[in-house]
């Protein structure tokens, strides 16, 4: 079993974009200092890649989270945006291809290129190509709020007027009672 580290971009305030698997609305969560790589301040998500019948990619942290818009609950590894998932899949595929090129194709070339008992076999090694893994820089958008129940700071859509559910405890807050974080300071 191997671990692949994936670096996801944060906005200028160190918030990570998430997408609800139910209502498909995006929001951002604050990334704690202990989860940041100090040298480049990018969020590090570690994934386990298991070579089984079906390759599975799961996030090491299985904590559940609530959607701030619809209140639905899902495990932490279900909140990736489509762009983040595409990026993670491209990185995982590249890792597999690089290992296949190194561990299988190079060894096959060495084995079939040497002459053995008068038999000569030509092996043309053509490496598999990797995909272009790319993710956009994170925009500094959305409304920054702090929910009083768990003191959670998050960013939500600017025009959201309905209830806001705490991502940790699920408590529903009346939007009109939530003061923007910048206004409190």
CSV table of C-alpha atoms in Angstrom, one decimal:
chain,number,residue,atom,x,y,z
A,1,UNK,CA,0.0,0.0,0.0
A,2,UNK,CA,1.4,3.4,-0.9
A,3,UNK,CA,0.5,7.0,0.0
A,4,UNK,CA,0.1,9.8,-2.5
A,5,UNK,CA,0.2,13.4,-1.2
A,6,UNK,CA,-2.1,15.7,-3.1
A,7,UNK,CA,-1.7,19.5,-2.6
A,8,UNK,CA,-4.9,21.5,-3.1
A,9,UNK,CA,-4.7,25.3,-3.5
A,10,UNK,CA,-6.2,27.6,-0.9
A,11,UNK,CA,-7.4,31.1,-1.2
A,12,UNK,CA,-5.5,34.1,0.3
A,13,UNK,CA,-7.2,33.6,3.7
A,14,UNK,CA,-6.2,29.8,3.7
A,15,UNK,CA,-9.7,28.5,3.0
A,16,UNK,CA,-10.3,25.3,1.0
A,17,UNK,CA,-13.2,25.1,-1.5
A,18,UNK,CA,-15.7,22.3,-0.9
A,19,UNK,CA,-18.8,21.1,-2.8
A,20,UNK,CA,-21.9,19.5,-1.2
A,21,UNK,CA,-22.5,16.1,-2.7
A,22,UNK,CA,-26.3,16.7,-2.3
A,23,UNK,CA,-27.1,20.3,-3.3
A,24,UNK,CA,-23.9,20.8,-5.3
A,25,UNK,CA,-23.3,24.3,-3.8
A,26,UNK,CA,-19.8,25.4,-3.1
A,27,UNK,CA,-18.5,26.8,0.2
A,28,UNK,CA,-15.0,27.1,1.8
A,29,UNK,CA,-13.7,25.8,5.1
A,30,UNK,CA,-10.8,27.1,7.1
A,31,UNK,CA,-7.7,24.9,7.0
A,32,UNK,CA,-6.1,24.6,10.5
A,33,UNK,CA,-2.4,25.5,10.7
A,34,UNK,CA,-1.4,21.9,11.6
A,35,UNK,CA,-2.7,20.6,8.3
A,36,UNK,CA,-0.7,23.1,6.2
A,37,UNK,CA,2.7,22.4,4.8
A,38,UNK,CA,4.8,25.3,6.2
A,39,UNK,CA,7.1,25.8,3.2
A,40,UNK,CA,4.3,26.5,0.7
A,41,UNK,CA,1.1,26.8,2.7
A,42,UNK,CA,-0.9,24.4,0.6
A,43,UNK,CA,-3.4,22.0,2.0
A,44,UNK,CA,-2.1,18.5,2.0
A,45,UNK,CA,-4.5,15.7,1.6
A,46,UNK,CA,-3.1,12.1,1.9
A,47,UNK,CA,-4.7,9.3,0.0
A,48,UNK,CA,-4.3,5.6,0.2
A,49,UNK,CA,-4.1,3.8,-3.1
A,50,UNK,CA,-4.8,0.1,-2.7
A,51,UNK,CA,-4.1,-2.2,-5.6
A,52,UNK,CA,-7.1,-4.5,-5.4
A,53,UNK,CA,-9.7,-5.6,-7.8
A,54,UNK,CA,-11.0,-2.1,-7.8
A,55,UNK,CA,-8.5,0.7,-7.0
A,56,UNK,CA,-9.9,2.8,-4.2
A,57,UNK,CA,-8.9,6.3,-3.2
A,58,UNK,CA,-10.0,7.3,0.2
A,59,UNK,CA,-9.1,10.2,2.4
A,60,UNK,CA,-7.2,9.3,5.6
A,61,UNK,CA,-9.6,11.4,7.7
A,62,UNK,CA,-13.1,10.0,7.6
A,63,UNK,CA,-14.7,12.8,9.8
A,64,UNK,CA,-18.3,13.7,8.8
A,65,UNK,CA,-19.3,17.2,7.8
A,66,UNK,CA,-22.6,19.0,7.4
A,67,UNK,CA,-23.5,21.2,4.4
A,68,UNK,CA,-23.9,24.8,5.4
A,69,UNK,CA,-26.7,25.2,2.8
A,70,UNK,CA,-28.9,22.1,2.9
A,71,UNK,CA,-27.7,20.6,6.2
A,72,UNK,CA,-27.1,17.1,4.8
A,73,UNK,CA,-24.2,15.0,6.3
A,74,UNK,CA,-21.5,13.1,4.5
A,75,UNK,CA,-18.0,11.8,5.2
A,76,UNK,CA,-15.2,14.3,4.7
A,77,UNK,CA,-14.0,12.6,1.5
A,78,UNK,CA,-17.3,13.3,-0.3
A,79,UNK,CA,-16.9,17.1,-0.5
A,80,UNK,CA,-14.4,17.5,-3.3
A,81,UNK,CA,-15.3,19.8,-6.2
A,82,UNK,CA,-15.3,18.3,-9.8
A,83,UNK,CA,-12.1,20.2,-10.5
A,84,UNK,CA,-10.4,18.8,-7.4
A,85,UNK,CA,-11.6,15.2,-8.2
A,86,UNK,CA,-10.2,15.5,-11.8
A,87,UNK,CA,-6.9,16.7,-10.5
A,88,UNK,CA,-6.7,13.9,-7.8
A,89,UNK,CA,-7.6,11.3,-10.4
A,90,UNK,CA,-5.0,12.6,-12.9
A,91,UNK,CA,-2.3,12.5,-10.2
A,92,UNK,CA,-3.3,9.0,-9.1
A,93,UNK,CA,-3.3,7.8,-12.8
A,94,UNK,CA,0.1,9.4,-13.4
A,95,UNK,CA,1.5,7.7,-10.3
A,96,UNK,CA,0.2,4.3,-11.6
A,97,UNK,CA,1.6,4.9,-15.1
A,98,UNK,CA,5.0,5.9,-13.8
A,99,UNK,CA,5.1,2.8,-11.6
A,100,UNK,CA,4.0,0.7,-14.6
A,101,UNK,CA,6.7,2.2,-16.8
A,102,UNK,CA,9.4,1.7,-14.2
A,103,UNK,CA,8.4,-1.7,-12.7
A,104,UNK,CA,7.0,-3.5,-15.7
A,105,UNK,CA,8.1,-2.1,-19.0
A,106,UNK,CA,11.7,-1.5,-18.1
A,107,UNK,CA,12.1,-4.9,-16.6
A,108,UNK,CA,10.4,-6.5,-19.6
A,109,UNK,CA,12.8,-4.7,-22.0
A,110,UNK,CA,15.8,-6.0,-20.0
A,111,UNK,CA,14.5,-9.5,-20.0
A,112,UNK,CA,13.5,-9.8,-23.6
A,113,UNK,CA,16.5,-7.8,-25.0
A,114,UNK,CA,19.1,-10.3,-24.0
A,115,UNK,CA,19.8,-13.3,-26.2
A,116,UNK,CA,18.8,-16.6,-24.6
A,117,UNK,CA,19.6,-20.0,-26.1
A,118,UNK,CA,19.8,-18.7,-29.6
A,119,UNK,CA,16.4,-17.1,-29.5
A,120,UNK,CA,16.3,-13.4,-30.3
A,121,UNK,CA,13.2,-11.4,-29.5
A,122,UNK,CA,12.9,-7.7,-30.2
A,123,UNK,CA,11.1,-5.7,-27.5
A,124,UNK,CA,10.2,-2.1,-28.3
A,125,UNK,CA,9.8,-0.2,-25.1
A,126,UNK,CA,7.3,2.5,-25.5
A,127,UNK,CA,6.5,4.2,-22.3
A,128,UNK,CA,2.9,5.0,-21.4
A,129,UNK,CA,2.2,8.8,-21.3
A,130,UNK,CA,1.1,10.6,-18.2
A,131,UNK,CA,-1.8,13.1,-18.2
A,132,UNK,CA,-1.4,16.8,-17.6
A,133,UNK,CA,-2.4,17.2,-14.0
A,134,UNK,CA,-3.6,20.8,-13.5
A,135,UNK,CA,-5.7,22.7,-11.0
A,136,UNK,CA,-6.5,26.4,-11.0
A,137,UNK,CA,-5.4,28.8,-8.3
A,138,UNK,CA,-8.1,29.4,-5.7
A,139,UNK,CA,-10.1,32.6,-6.1
A,140,UNK,CA,-10.6,34.8,-3.0
A,141,UNK,CA,-14.4,34.9,-3.2
A,142,UNK,CA,-17.4,34.3,-1.0
A,143,UNK,CA,-18.7,35.8,2.3
A,144,UNK,CA,-16.6,35.1,5.4
A,145,UNK,CA,-18.7,34.3,8.5
A,146,UNK,CA,-18.2,32.7,11.9
A,147,UNK,CA,-20.9,30.4,13.4
A,148,UNK,CA,-21.2,30.9,17.2
A,149,UNK,CA,-22.1,27.4,18.1
A,150,UNK,CA,-18.7,25.8,17.3
A,151,UNK,CA,-16.8,29.0,16.5
A,152,UNK,CA,-16.3,27.8,13.0
A,153,UNK,CA,-15.2,30.2,10.3
A,154,UNK,CA,-16.3,29.4,6.8
A,155,UNK,CA,-17.1,31.2,3.5
A,156,UNK,CA,-20.5,30.9,1.9
A,157,UNK,CA,-22.0,32.3,-1.3
A,158,UNK,CA,-22.4,36.1,-1.2
A,159,UNK,CA,-26.1,36.0,-2.1
A,160,UNK,CA,-27.1,33.2,0.3
A,161,UNK,CA,-30.2,34.4,2.3
A,162,UNK,CA,-31.5,31.2,3.9
A,163,UNK,CA,-30.5,29.2,7.0
A,164,UNK,CA,-26.8,28.4,7.5
A,165,UNK,CA,-26.0,25.0,9.1
A,166,UNK,CA,-22.9,24.5,11.1
A,167,UNK,CA,-20.5,22.2,9.3
A,168,UNK,CA,-19.5,20.6,12.6
A,169,UNK,CA,-22.6,20.2,14.7
A,170,UNK,CA,-25.4,20.8,12.1
A,171,UNK,CA,-27.1,23.5,14.1
A,172,UNK,CA,-29.3,25.7,11.9
A,173,UNK,CA,-28.6,29.5,12.2
A,174,UNK,CA,-30.8,32.2,10.9
A,175,UNK,CA,-28.8,34.0,8.2
A,176,UNK,CA,-30.1,37.4,9.3
A,177,UNK,CA,-28.5,36.9,12.8
A,178,UNK,CA,-25.1,35.9,11.4
A,179,UNK,CA,-22.7,38.9,11.2
A,180,UNK,CA,-20.0,38.8,8.6
A,181,UNK,CA,-16.6,38.1,10.2
A,182,UNK,CA,-15.1,41.3,8.8
A,183,UNK,CA,-17.8,43.4,10.4
A,184,UNK,CA,-17.1,42.0,13.8
A,185,UNK,CA,-13.5,43.1,13.9
